[in-house]
CSV table of C-alpha atoms in Angstrom, one decimal:
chain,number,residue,atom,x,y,z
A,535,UNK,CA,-91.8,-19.8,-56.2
A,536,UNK,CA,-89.7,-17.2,-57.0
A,537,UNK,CA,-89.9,-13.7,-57.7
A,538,UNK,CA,-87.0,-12.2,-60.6
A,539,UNK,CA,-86.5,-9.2,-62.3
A,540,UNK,CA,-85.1,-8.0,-65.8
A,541,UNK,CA,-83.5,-5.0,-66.0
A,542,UNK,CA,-82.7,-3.6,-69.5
A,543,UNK,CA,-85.5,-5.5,-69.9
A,544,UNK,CA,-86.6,-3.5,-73.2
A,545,UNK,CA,-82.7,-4.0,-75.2
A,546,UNK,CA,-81.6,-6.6,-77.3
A,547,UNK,CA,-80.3,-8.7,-74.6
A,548,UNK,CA,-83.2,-7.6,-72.4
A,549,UNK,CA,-86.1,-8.9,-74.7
A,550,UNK,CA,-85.3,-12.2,-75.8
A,551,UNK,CA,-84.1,-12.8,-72.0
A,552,UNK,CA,-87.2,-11.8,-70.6
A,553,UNK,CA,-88.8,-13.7,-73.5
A,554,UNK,CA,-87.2,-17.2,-72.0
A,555,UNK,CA,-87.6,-16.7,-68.6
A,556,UNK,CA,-91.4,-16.4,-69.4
A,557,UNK,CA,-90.8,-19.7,-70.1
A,558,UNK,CA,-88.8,-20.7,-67.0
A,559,UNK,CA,-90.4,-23.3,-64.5
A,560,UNK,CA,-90.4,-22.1,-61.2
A,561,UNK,CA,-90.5,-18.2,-61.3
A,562,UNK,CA,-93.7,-17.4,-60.4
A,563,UNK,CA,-93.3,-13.0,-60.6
A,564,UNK,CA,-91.2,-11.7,-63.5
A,565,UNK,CA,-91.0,-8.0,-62.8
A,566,UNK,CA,-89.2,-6.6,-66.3
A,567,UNK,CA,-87.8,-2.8,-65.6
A,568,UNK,CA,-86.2,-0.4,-68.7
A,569,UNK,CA,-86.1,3.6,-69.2
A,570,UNK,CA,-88.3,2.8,-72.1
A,571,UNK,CA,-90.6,0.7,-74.2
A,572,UNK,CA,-91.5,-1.3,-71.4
A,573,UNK,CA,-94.9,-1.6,-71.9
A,574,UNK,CA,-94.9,-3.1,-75.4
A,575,UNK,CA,-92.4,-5.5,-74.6
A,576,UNK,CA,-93.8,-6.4,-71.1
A,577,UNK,CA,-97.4,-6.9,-72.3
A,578,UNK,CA,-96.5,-8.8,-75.8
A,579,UNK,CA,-94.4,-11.5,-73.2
A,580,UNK,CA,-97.5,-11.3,-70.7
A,581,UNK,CA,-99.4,-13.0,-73.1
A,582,UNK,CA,-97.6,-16.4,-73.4
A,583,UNK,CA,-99.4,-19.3,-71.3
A,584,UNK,CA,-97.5,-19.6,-68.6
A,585,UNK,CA,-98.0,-19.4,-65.5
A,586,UNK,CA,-96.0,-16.2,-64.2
A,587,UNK,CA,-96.7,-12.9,-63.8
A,588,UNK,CA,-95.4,-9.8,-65.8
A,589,UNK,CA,-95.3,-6.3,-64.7
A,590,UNK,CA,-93.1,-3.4,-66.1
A,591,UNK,CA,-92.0,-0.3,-64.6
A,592,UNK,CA,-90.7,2.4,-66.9
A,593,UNK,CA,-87.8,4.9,-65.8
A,594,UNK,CA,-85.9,5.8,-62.6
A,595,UNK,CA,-88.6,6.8,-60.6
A,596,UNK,CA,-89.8,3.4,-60.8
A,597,UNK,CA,-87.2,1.6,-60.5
A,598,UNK,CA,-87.6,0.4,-56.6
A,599,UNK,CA,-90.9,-1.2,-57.5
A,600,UNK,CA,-89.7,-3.1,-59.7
A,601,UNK,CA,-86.9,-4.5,-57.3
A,602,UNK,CA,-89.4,-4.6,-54.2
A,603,UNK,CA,-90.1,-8.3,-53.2
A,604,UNK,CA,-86.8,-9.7,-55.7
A,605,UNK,CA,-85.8,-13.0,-55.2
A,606,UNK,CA,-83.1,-12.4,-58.6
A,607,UNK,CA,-82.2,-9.6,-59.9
A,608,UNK,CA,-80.4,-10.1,-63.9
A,609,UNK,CA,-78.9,-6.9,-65.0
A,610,UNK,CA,-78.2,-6.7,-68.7
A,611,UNK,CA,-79.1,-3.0,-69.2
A,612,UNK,CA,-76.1,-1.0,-70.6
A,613,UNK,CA,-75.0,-0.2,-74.5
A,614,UNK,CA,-74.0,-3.3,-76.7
A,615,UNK,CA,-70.6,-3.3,-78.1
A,616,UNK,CA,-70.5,-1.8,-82.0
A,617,UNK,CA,-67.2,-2.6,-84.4
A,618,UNK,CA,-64.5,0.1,-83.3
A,619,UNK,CA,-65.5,0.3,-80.0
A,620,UNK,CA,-62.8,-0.8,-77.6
A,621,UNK,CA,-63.3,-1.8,-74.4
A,622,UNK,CA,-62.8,1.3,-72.6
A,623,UNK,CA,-65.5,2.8,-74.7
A,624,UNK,CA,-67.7,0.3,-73.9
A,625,UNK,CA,-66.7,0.7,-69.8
A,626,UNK,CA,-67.0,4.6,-69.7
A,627,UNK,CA,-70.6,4.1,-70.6
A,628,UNK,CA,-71.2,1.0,-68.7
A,629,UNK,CA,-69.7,1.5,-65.2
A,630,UNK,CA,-72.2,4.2,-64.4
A,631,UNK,CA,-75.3,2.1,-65.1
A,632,UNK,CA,-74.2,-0.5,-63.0
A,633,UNK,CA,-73.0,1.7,-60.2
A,634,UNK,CA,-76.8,3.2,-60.3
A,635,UNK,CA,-78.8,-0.2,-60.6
A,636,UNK,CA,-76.8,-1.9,-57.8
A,637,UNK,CA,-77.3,1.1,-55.4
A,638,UNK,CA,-81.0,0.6,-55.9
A,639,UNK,CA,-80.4,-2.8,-55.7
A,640,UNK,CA,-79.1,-2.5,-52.3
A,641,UNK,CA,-81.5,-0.1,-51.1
A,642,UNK,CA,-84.7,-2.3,-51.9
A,643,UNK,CA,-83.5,-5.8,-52.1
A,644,UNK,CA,-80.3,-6.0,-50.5
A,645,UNK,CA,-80.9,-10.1,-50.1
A,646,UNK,CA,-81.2,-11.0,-54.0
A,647,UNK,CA,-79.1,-12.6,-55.8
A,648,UNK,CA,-77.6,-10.7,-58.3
A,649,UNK,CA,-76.9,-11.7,-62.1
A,650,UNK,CA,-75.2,-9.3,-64.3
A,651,UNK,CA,-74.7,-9.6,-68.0
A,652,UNK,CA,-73.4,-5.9,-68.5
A,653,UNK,CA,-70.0,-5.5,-70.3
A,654,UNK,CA,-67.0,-5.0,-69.8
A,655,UNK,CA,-68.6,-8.1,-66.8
A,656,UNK,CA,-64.1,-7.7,-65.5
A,657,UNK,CA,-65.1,-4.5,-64.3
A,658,UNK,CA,-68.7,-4.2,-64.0
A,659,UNK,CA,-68.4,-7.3,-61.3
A,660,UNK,CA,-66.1,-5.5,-59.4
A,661,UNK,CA,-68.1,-2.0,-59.4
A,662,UNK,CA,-71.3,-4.1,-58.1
A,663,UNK,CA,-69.3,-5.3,-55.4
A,664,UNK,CA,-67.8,-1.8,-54.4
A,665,UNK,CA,-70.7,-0.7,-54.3
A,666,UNK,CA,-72.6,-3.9,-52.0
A,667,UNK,CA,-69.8,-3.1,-49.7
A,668,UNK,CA,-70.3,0.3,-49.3
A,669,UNK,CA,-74.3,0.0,-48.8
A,670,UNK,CA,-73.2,-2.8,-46.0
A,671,UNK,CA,-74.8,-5.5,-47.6
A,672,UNK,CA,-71.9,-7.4,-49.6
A,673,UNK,CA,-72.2,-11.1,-49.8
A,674,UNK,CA,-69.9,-12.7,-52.1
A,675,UNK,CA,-71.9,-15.8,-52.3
A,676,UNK,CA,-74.8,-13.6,-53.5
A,677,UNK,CA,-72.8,-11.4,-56.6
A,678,UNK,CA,-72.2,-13.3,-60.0
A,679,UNK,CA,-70.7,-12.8,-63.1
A,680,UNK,CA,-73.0,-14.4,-66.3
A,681,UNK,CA,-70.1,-16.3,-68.4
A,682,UNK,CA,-72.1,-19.3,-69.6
A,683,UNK,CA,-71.7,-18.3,-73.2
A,684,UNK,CA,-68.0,-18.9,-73.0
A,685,UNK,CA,-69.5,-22.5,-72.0
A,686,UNK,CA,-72.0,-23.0,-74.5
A,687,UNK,CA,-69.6,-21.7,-77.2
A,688,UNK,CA,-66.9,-24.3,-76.7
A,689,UNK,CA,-69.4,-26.8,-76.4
A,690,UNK,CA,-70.7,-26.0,-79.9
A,691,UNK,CA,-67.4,-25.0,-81.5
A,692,UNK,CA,-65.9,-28.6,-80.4
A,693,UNK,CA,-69.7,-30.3,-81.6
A,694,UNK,CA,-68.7,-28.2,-85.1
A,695,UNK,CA,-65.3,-29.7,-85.4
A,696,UNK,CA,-66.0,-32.8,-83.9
A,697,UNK,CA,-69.6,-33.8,-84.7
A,698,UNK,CA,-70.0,-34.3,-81.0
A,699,UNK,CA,-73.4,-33.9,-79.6
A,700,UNK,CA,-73.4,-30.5,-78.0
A,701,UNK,CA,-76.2,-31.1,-75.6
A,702,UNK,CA,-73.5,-33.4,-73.9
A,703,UNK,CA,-70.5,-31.6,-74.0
A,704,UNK,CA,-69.3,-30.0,-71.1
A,705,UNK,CA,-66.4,-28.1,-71.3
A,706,UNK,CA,-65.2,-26.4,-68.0
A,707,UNK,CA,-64.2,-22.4,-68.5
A,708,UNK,CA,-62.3,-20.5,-66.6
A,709,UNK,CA,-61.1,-16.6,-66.0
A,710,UNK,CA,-63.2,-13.8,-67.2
A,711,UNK,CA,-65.3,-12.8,-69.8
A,712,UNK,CA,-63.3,-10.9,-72.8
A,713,UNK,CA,-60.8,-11.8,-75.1
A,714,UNK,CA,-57.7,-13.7,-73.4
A,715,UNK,CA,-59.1,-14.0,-70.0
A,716,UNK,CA,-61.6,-16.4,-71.5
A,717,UNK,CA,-59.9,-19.7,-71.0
A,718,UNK,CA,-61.6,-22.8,-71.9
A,719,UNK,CA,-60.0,-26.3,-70.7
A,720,UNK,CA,-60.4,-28.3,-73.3
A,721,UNK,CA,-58.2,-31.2,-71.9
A,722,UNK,CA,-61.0,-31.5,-69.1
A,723,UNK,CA,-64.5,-32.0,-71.7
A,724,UNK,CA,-66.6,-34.2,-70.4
A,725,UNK,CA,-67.2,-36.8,-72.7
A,726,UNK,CA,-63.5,-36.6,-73.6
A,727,UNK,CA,-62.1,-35.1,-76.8
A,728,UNK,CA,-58.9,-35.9,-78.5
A,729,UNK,CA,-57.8,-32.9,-80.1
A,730,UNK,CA,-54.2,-31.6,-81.8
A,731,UNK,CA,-52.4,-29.0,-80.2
A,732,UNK,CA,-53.7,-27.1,-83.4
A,733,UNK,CA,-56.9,-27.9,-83.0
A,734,UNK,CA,-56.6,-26.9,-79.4
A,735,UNK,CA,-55.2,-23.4,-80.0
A,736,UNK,CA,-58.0,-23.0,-83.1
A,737,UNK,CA,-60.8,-24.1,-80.9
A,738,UNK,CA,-59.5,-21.4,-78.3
A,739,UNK,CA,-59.1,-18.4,-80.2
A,740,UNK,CA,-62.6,-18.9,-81.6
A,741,UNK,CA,-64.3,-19.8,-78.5
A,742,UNK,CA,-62.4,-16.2,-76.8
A,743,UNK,CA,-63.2,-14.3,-79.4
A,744,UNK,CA,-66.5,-15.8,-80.6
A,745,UNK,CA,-68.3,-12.3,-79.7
A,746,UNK,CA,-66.3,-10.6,-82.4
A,747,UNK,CA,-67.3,-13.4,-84.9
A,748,UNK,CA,-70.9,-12.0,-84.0
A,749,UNK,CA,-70.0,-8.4,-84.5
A,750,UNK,CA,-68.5,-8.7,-87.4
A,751,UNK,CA,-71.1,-10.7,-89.1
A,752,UNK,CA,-74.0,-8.1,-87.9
A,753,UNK,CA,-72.1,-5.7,-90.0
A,754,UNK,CA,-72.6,-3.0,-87.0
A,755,UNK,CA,-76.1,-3.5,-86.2
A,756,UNK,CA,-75.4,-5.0,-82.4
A,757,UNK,CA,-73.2,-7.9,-80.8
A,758,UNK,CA,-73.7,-11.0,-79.7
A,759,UNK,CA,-78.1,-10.4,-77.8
A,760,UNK,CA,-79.6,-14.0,-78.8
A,761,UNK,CA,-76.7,-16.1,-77.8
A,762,UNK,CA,-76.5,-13.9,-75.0
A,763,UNK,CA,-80.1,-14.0,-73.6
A,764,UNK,CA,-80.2,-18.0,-73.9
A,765,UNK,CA,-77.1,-18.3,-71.9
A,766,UNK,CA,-78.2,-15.9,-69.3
A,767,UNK,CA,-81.8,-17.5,-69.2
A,768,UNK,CA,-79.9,-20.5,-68.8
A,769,UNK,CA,-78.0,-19.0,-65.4
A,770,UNK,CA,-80.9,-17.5,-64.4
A,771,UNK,CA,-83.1,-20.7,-64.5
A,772,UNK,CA,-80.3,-22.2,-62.4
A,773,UNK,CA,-80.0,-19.7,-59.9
A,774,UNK,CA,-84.3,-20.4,-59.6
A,775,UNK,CA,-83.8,-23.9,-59.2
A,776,UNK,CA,-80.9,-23.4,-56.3
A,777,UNK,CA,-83.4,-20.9,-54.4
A,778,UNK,CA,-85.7,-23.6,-54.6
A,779,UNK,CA,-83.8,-25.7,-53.0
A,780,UNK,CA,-82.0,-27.7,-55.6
A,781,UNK,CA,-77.6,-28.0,-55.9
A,782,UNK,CA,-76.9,-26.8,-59.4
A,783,UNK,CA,-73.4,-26.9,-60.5
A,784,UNK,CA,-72.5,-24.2,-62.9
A,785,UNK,CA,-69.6,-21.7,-64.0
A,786,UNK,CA,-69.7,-17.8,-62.9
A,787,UNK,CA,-67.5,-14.2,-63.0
A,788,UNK,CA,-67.4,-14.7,-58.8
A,789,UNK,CA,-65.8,-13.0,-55.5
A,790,UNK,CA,-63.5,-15.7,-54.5
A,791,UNK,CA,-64.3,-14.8,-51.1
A,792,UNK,CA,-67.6,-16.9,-52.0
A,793,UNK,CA,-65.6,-19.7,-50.8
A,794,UNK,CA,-61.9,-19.1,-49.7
A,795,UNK,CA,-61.0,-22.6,-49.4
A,796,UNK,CA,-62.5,-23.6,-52.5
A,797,UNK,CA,-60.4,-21.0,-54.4
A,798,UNK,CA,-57.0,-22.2,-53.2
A,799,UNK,CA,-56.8,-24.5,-56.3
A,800,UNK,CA,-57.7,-21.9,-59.0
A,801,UNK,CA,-55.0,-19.8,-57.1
A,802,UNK,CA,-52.6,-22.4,-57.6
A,803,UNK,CA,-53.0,-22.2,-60.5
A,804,UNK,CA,-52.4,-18.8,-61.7
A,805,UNK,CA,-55.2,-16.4,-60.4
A,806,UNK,CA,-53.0,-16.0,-57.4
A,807,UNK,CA,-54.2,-12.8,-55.3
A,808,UNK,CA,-56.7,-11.8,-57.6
A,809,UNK,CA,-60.2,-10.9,-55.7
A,810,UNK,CA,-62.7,-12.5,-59.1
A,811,UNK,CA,-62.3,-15.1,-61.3
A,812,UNK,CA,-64.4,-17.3,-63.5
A,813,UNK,CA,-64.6,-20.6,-61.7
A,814,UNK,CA,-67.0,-24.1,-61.8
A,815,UNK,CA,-69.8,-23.3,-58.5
A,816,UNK,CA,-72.2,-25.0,-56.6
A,817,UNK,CA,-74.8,-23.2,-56.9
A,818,UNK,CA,-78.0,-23.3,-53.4
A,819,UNK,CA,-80.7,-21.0,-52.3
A,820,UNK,CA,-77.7,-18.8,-50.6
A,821,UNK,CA,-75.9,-18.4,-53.9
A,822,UNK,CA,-72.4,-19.8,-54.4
A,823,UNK,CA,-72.3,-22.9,-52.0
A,824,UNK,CA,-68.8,-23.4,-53.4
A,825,UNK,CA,-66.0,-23.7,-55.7
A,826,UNK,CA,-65.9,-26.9,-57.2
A,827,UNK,CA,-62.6,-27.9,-57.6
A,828,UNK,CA,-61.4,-28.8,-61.3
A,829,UNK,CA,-61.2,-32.6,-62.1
A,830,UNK,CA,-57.2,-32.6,-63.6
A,831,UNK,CA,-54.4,-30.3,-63.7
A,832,UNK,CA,-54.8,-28.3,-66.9
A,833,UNK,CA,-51.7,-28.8,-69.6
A,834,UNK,CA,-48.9,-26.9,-70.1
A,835,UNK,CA,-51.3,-24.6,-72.6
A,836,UNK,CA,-54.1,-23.8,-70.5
A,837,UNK,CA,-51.6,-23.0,-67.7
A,838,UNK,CA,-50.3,-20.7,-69.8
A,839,UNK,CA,-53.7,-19.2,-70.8
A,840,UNK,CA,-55.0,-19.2,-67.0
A,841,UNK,CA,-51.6,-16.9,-66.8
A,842,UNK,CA,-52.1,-14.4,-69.0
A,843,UNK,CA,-55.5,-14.5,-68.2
A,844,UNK,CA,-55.0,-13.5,-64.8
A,845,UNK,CA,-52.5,-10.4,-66.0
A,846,UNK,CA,-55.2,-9.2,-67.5
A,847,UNK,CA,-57.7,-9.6,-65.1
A,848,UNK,CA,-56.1,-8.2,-62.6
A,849,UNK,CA,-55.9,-4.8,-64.9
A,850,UNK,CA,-59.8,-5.1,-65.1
A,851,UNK,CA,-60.2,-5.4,-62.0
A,852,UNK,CA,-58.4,-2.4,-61.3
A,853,UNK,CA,-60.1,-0.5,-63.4
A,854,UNK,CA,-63.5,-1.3,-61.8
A,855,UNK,CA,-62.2,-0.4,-58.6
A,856,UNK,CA,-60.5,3.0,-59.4
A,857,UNK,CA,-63.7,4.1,-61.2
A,858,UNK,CA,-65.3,3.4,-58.1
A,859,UNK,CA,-62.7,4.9,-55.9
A,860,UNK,CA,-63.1,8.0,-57.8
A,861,UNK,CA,-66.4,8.5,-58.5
A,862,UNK,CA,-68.7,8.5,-54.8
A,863,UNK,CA,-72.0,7.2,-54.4
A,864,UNK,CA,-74.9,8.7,-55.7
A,865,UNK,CA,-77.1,8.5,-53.1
């Protein structure tokens, strides 16, 4: 059985997350961590009739007890993007939390896997691993990047379009997680699709910019938290599944350095030097067993996309990396 822990376990992400893995087969200790409201939350969830057990730890000082004995860590604490807020807002609040969590990460359970949901998740990614690396403990098989949504978005935006049944769909996605580095590969869904090159460039402005869609319609009160918490749930119950010892195939924000041979195709094709990238994995109870290579060549479009995806990226990336450079460890 296996031991994981929530933290921003009390936010709008945090709750419904922590509500689902309740839920999740196979974790037998969910350990659910916030700076506050922790015990509400943690004893409403403890109620549910399953068979793992809650505890909640409340602030800093507590936060190595909730990481001692972590099989996963899930990381989704942080402040939600509002309308207005650009993406540098949003990484000037962000980058610290992350640098702080994943210290104490590394200084109680250097082993776990580690799942983060925290935006900007091009920079956060990046910060995490700094940080790994200076604590001597980096594993790149171990460090992942949550971008299932981008997956369970194009499989519903194609099902709307298309009447397909989403359950089925699989569409492979590629890059990061904001904006144009989200590149889904729509010529590669499994059960095929025929689509227009209009539908094709419709489907994928929608499916990169599907988190706006949510902040929009919430008319300022938060971003995209259900969604969110289902397709991190649905990470997280694969990542249990893998340390139990099953192969799970899914799609993550990862160190190509997980697997440097793997990665020579994704190169190829336009994410060239760059250190992350969204890419299909193999998920086993070390973490990324390894790339799995991508069925076709994308089309002329999606090259296109993986392009100026990586531009991008590698920008994020930077960013991550200079914070980091320029800011020293806290501890």
């Amino acid at each position: 059985m296996v031991a994981v822990a929530v933290i921003g376990a009390a936010g709008g992400i945090g709750q419904p997350l922590s509500l689902l893995l309740k839920l999740t087969p196979g974790i037998s200790r969910l350990s659910l961590y916030d700076i506050v409201n922790m015990p509400g939350v943690a004893t409403d969830i403890s109620h549910i009739n399953t068979n793992s057990s809650v505890e909640f730890y409340v602030g800093q000082s507590q936060l190595s007890n909730a990481l001692r004995g972590i099989n996963i860590v899930v990381i989704s604490a942080g402040v939600a993007r509002k309308p207005g807020m650009t993406r540098n807002d949003l990484f000037s609040i962000n980058a610290s939390i992350v640098r702080e969590l994943i210290e104490a990460v590394a200084d109680t359970c250097p082993k776990a896997l580690i799942a983060i949901v925290t935006n900007p998740l091009n920079s956060t990614v990046p910060i995490a691993a700094h940080v790994l690396k200076s604590k001597n403990c980096y594993n790149p098989k171990r460090l992942f990047g949550i971008t299932t949504l981008d997956s369970i978005r194009a499989s519903r935006f194609v099902r709307d379009t298309h009447g397909i049944d989403a359950m089925e769909l699989h569409v492979p996605v590629v890059g990061g997680h904001s904006g144009n580095t989200i590149v889904p590969l729509l010529s590669m869904a499994t059960p095929q699709v025929k689509l227009s090159q209009k539908e094709m460039e419709d489907l994928v402005q929608r499916i990169q910019y599907g988190g706006d869609e949510v902040v929009k319609a919430k008319d300022g009160e938060g971003s995209a938290t259900l969604s969110m918490a289902y397709a991190g749930a649905r990470f997280t119950s694969s990542l249990v599944q893998a340390v139990g010892g099953a192969q799970v195939m899914e799609s993550a924000f990862v160190p190509l350095a997980a697997d440097s041979q793997g990665a020579h195709q994704i190169r190829r094709l336009g994410a060239n030097s760059l250190d992350f990238f969204a890419v299909p994995i193999e998920l086993g109870k070390t973490g990324t067993l390894r790339i799995v290579p991508l069925d076709a060549e994308p089309n002329m479009l999606e090259l296109k996309a993986i392009d100026i995806a990586a531009r991008t990226l590698k920008d994020n990336i930077a960013q991550g990396i200079k914070y980091m450079d320029s800011n020293q460890p806290l501890h």
